[in-house]
Tab-separated table of C-alpha atoms and ligand atoms in Angstrom:
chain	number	residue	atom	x	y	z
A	235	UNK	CA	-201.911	-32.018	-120.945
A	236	UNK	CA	-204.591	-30.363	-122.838
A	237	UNK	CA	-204.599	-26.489	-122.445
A	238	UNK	CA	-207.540	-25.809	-121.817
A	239	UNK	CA	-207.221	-21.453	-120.795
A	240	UNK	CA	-209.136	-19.709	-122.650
A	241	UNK	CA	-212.111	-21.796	-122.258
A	242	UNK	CA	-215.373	-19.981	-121.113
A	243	UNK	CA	-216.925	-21.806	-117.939
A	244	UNK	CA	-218.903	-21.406	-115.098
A	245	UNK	CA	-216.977	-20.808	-112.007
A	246	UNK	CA	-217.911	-22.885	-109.164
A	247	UNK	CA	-216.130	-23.203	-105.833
A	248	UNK	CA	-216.358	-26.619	-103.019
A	249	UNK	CA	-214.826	-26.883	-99.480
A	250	UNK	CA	-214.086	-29.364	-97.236
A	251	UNK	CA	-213.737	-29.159	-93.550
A	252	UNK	CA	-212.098	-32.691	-92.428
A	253	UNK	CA	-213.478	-35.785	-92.071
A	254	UNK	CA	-214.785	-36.551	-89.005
A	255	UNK	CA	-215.871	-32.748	-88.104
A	256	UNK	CA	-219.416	-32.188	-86.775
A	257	UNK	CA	-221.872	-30.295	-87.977
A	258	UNK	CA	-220.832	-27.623	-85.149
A	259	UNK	CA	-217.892	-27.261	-87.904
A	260	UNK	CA	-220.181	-26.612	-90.501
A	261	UNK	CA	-220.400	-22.002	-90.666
A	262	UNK	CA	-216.086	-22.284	-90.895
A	263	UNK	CA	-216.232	-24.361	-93.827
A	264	UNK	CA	-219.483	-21.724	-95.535
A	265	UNK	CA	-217.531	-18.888	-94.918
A	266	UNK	CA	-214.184	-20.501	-96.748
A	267	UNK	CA	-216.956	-20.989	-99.438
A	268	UNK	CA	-218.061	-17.441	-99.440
A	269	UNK	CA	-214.101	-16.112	-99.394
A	270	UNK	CA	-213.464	-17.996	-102.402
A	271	UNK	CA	-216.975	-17.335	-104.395
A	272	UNK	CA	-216.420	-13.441	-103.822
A	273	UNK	CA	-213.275	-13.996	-105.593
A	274	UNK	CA	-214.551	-16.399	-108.332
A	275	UNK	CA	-217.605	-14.139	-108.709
A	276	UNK	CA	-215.412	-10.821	-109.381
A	277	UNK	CA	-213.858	-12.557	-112.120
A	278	UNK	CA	-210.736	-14.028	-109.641
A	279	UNK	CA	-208.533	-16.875	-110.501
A	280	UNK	CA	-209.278	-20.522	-109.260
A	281	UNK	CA	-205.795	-20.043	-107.686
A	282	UNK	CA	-206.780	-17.433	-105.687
A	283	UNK	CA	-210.138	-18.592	-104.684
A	284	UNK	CA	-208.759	-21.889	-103.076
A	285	UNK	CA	-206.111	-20.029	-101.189
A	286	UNK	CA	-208.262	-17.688	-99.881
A	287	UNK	CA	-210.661	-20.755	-98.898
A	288	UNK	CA	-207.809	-22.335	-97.411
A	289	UNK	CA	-206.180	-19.408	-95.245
A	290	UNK	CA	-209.577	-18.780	-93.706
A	291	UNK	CA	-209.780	-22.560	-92.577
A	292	UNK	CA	-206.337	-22.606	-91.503
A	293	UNK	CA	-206.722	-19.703	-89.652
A	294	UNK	CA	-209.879	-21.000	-87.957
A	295	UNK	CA	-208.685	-23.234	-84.413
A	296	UNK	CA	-211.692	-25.338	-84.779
A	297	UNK	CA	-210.429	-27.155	-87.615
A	298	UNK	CA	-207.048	-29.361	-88.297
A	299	UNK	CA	-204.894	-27.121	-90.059
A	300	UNK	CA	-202.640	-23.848	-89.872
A	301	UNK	CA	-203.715	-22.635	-85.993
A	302	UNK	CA	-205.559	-25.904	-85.396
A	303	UNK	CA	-202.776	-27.902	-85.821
A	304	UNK	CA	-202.381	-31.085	-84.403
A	305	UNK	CA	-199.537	-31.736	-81.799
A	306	UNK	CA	-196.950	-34.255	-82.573
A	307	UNK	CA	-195.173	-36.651	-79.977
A	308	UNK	CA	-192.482	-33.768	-79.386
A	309	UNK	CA	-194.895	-30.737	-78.689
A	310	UNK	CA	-194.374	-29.813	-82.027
A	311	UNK	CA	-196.645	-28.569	-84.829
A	312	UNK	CA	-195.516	-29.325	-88.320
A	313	UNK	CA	-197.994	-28.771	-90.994
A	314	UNK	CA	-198.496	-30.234	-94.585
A	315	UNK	CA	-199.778	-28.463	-97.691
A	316	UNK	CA	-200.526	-29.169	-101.436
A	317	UNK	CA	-201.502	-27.126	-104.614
A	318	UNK	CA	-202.355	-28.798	-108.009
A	319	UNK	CA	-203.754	-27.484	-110.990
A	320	UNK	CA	-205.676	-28.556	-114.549
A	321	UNK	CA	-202.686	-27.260	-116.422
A	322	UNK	CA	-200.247	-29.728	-114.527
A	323	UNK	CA	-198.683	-27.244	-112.245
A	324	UNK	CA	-197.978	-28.727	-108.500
A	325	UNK	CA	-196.376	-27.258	-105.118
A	326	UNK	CA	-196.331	-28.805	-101.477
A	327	UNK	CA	-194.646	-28.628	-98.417
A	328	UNK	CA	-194.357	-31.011	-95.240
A	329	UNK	CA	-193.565	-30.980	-91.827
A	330	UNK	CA	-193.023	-27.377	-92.163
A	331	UNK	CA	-193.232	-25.291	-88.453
A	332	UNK	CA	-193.268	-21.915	-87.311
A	333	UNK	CA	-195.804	-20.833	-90.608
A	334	UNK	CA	-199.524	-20.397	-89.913
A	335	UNK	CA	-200.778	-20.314	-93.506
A	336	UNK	CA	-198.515	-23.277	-95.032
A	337	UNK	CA	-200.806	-23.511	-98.066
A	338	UNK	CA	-199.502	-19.974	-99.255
A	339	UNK	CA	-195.536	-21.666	-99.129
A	340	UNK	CA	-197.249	-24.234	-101.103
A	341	UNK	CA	-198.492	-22.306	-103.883
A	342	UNK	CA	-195.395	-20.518	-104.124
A	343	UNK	CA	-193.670	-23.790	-105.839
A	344	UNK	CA	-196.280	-23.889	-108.191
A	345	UNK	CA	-194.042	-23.355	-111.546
A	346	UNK	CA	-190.677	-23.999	-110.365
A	347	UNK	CA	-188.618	-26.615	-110.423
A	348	UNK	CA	-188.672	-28.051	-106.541
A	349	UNK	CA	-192.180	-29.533	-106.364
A	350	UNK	CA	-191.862	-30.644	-102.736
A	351	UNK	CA	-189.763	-29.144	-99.610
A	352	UNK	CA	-189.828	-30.561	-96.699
A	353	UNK	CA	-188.900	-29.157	-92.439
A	354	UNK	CA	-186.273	-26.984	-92.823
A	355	UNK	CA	-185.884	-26.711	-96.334
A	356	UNK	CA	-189.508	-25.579	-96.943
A	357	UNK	CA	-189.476	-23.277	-93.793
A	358	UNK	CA	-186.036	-21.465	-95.493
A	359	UNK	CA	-188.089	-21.429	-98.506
A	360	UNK	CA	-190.727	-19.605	-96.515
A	361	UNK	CA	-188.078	-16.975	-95.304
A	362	UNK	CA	-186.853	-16.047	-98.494
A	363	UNK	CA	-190.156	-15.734	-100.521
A	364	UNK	CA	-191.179	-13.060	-96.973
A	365	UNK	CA	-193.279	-15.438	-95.240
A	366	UNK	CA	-193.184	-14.414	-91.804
A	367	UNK	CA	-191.635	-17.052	-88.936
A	368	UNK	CA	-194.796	-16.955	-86.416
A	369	UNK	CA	-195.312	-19.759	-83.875
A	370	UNK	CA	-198.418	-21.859	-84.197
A	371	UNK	CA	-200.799	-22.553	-81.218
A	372	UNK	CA	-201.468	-26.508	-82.329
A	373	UNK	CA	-204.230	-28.098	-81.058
A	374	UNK	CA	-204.204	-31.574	-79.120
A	375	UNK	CA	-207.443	-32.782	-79.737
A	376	UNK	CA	-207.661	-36.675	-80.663
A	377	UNK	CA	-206.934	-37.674	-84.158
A	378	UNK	CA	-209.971	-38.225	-86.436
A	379	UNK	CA	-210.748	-34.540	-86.996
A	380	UNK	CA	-208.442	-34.330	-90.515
A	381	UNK	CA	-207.494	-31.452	-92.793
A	382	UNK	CA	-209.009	-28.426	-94.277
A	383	UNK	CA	-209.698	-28.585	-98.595
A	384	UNK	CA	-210.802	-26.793	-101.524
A	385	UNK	CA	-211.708	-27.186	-105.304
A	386	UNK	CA	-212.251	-24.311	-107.725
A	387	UNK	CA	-212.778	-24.020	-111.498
A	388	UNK	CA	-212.741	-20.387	-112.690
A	389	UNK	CA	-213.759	-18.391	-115.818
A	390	UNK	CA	-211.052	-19.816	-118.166
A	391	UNK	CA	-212.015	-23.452	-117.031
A	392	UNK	CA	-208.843	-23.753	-114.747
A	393	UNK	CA	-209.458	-26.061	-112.154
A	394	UNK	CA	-206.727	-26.140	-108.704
A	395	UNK	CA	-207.019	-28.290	-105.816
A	396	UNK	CA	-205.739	-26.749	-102.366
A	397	UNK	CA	-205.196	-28.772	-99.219
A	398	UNK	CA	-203.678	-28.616	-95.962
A	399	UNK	CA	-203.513	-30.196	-92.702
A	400	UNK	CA	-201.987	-30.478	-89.066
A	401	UNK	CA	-201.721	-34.159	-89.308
A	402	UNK	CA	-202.571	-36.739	-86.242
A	403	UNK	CA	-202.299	-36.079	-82.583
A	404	UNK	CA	-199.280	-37.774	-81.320
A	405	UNK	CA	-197.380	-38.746	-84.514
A	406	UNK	CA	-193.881	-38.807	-84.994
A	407	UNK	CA	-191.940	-35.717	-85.840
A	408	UNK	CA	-191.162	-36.153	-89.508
A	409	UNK	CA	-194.275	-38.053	-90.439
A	410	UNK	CA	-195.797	-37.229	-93.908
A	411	UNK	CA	-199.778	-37.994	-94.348
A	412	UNK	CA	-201.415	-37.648	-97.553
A	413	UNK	CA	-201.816	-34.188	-98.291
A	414	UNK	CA	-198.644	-33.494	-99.582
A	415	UNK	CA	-198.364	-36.530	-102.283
A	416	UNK	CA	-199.592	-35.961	-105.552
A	417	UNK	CA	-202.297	-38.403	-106.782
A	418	UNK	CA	-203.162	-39.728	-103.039
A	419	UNK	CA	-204.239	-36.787	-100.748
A	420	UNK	CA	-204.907	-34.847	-104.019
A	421	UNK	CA	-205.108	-34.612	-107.694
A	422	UNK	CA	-206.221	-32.393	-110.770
A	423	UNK	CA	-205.823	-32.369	-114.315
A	424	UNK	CA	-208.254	-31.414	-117.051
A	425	UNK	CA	-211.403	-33.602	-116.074
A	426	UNK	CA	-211.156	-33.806	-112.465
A	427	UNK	CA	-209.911	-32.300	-109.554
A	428	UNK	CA	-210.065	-34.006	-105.958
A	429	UNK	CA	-208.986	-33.374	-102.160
A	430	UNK	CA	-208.987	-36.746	-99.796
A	431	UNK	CA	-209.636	-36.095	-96.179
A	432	UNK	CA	-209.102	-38.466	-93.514
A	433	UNK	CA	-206.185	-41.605	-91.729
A	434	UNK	CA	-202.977	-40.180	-94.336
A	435	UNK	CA	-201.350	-43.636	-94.471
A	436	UNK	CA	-204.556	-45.655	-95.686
A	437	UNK	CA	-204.925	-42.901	-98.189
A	438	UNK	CA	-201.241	-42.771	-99.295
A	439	UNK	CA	-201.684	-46.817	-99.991
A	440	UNK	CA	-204.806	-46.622	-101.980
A	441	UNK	CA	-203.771	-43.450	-104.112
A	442	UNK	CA	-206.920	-42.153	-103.850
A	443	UNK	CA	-207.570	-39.290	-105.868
A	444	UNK	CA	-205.392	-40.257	-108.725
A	445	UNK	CA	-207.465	-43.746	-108.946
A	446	UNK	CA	-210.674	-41.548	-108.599
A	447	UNK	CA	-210.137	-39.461	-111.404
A	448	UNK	CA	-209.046	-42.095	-113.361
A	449	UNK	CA	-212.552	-43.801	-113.102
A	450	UNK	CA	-214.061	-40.465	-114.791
A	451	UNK	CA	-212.034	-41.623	-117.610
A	452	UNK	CA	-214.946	-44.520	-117.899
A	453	UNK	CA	-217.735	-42.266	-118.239
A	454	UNK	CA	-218.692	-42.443	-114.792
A	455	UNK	CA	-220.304	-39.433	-112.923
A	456	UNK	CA	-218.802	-37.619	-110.463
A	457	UNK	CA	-221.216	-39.340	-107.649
A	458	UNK	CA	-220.416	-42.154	-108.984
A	459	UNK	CA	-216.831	-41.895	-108.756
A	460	UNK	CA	-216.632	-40.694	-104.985
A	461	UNK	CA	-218.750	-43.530	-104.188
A	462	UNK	CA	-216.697	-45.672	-105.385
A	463	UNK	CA	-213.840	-44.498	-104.005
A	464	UNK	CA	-215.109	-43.874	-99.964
A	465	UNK	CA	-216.112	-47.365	-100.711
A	466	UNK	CA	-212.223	-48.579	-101.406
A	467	UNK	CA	-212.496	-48.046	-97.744
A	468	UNK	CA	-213.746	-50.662	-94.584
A	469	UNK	CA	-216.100	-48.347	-92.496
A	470	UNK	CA	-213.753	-48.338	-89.636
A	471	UNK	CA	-211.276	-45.633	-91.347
A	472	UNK	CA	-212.781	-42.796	-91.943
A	473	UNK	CA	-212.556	-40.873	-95.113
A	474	UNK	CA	-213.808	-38.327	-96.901
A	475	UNK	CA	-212.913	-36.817	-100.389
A	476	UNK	CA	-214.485	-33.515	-102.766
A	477	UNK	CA	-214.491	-33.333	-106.003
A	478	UNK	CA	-215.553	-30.860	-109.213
A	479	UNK	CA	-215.147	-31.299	-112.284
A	480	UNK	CA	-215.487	-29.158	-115.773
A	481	UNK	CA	-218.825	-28.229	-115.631
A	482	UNK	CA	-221.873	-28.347	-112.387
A	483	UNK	CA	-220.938	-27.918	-108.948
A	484	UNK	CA	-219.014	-29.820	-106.210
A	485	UNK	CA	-219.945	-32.964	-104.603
A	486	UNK	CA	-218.568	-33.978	-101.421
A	487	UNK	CA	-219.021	-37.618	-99.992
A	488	UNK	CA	-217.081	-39.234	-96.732
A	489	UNK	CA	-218.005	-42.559	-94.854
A	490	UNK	CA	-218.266	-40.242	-91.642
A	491	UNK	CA	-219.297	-36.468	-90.728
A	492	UNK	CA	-217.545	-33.964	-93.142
A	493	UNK	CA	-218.787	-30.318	-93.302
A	494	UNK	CA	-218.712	-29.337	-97.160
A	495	UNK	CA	-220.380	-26.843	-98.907
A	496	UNK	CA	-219.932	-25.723	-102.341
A	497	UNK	CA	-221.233	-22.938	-104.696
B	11	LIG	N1	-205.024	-36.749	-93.873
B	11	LIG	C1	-204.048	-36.009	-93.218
B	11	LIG	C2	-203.023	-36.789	-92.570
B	11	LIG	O1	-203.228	-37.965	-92.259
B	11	LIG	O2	-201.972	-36.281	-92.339
């Protein structure tokens, strides 16, 4: 992969607040913005600016990740959560419980040689990097309201993707959505980088974000691109995905209501 550190760009910063979120939504997913432009704008890493976006959405109970959780068929709340970079660096964790801030386990794997832990595994990994065991409220609200997201590209022209999310309502302990599977509830390398939002399964089969990044590769425009790719989609499953790529700002574009904003 090209290096591409170094580089002088224009930081710019997008978040996503799930797809099928009302506009009621909207002032959790502008102040994940703001957390991560602060840091962007004070000469921060792309890194950091997506997991502060992230932490604040998981930490806000309106939306479907971290606190806001979704409860599976057990009681349980066990949480997915993905990191990928320009550079080709990748982390994420699944079905992870007792952690309110999984995305910050998830970055932690960037580099090493485990990309993915999963339950029990990833929650040990959690203990030993000093993650703190804390129980997690959940939230039992009907499916459709899916997963918190963020794209950054940063002064060197690093670009991460950050995404996490509490699932469906109801699903079976052990089930893995999207988030956590490189190239289908996320992707990034050094044109594009993309977080998916909505039904995990129908996104898994597709491979979304690795299929939209790919169409970049054509000369198409990023509009272009996410068009194409809610339209993959029959308007009965919703979806939603963000995007930025190596120079303007984010675009976000979903087939139902998705709070975004970008700067
Ligand atoms: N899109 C998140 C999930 O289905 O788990």
């Amino acid at each position: 992969m090209k290096d591409i550190v170094g580089t002088i760009s224009s930081p710019a910063i997008i978040c996503h607040g799930g797809a099928g979120h009302s506009a009621k939504d909207q002032p959790g997913v502008d102040a994940a913005v703001e957390a991560g432009w602060d840091i962007l704008q004070s000469g921060g890493t792309a890194l950091d600016a997506t997991l502060a976006s992230v932490v604040m959405m998981e930490n806000d109970p309106a939306l479907n990740a971290g606190t806001g959780g979704r409860i599976r068929s057990d009681g349980s709340v066990q949480l997915d959560a993905a990191v990928m970079t320009s550079n080709g660096q990748f982390g994420a964790i699944t079905c992870i419980q007792q952690t309110k801030n999984p995305i910050l386990v998830a970055a932690k794997l960037l580099g090493e040689n485990v990309n993915i832990l999963a339950g029990t595994g990833a929650r040990e990994f959690a203990d030993k990097i000093g993650v703190a065991r804390e129980d997690v409220v959940g939230s039992s609200k009907p499916t459709g309201n899916d997963t918190v997201g963020a794209v950054a590209r940063d002064e060197t022209g690093l670009i991460v993707v950050a995404s996490s999310t509490g699932g469906c309502t109801g699903m079976p302990v052990g089930r893995i959505g999207d988030v956590p599977l490189i190239g289908a509830g996320l992707w990034c390398d050094e044109r594009i980088g993309i977080a998916a939002t909505g039904i995990g399964e129908q996104i898994t089969l597709k491979m979304s974000s690795v299929r939209i990044a790919d169409r970049t590769a054509e000369g198409y425009d990023i509009e272009n691109v996410l068009n194409w790719g809610v339209n993959q989609y029959p308007s009965d499953v919703e979806v939603g995905f963000i995007a930025l790529a190596t120079e303007g700002v984010g675009l976000g574009l979903a087939n139902t209501k998705m709070p975004w904003s970008s700067k």
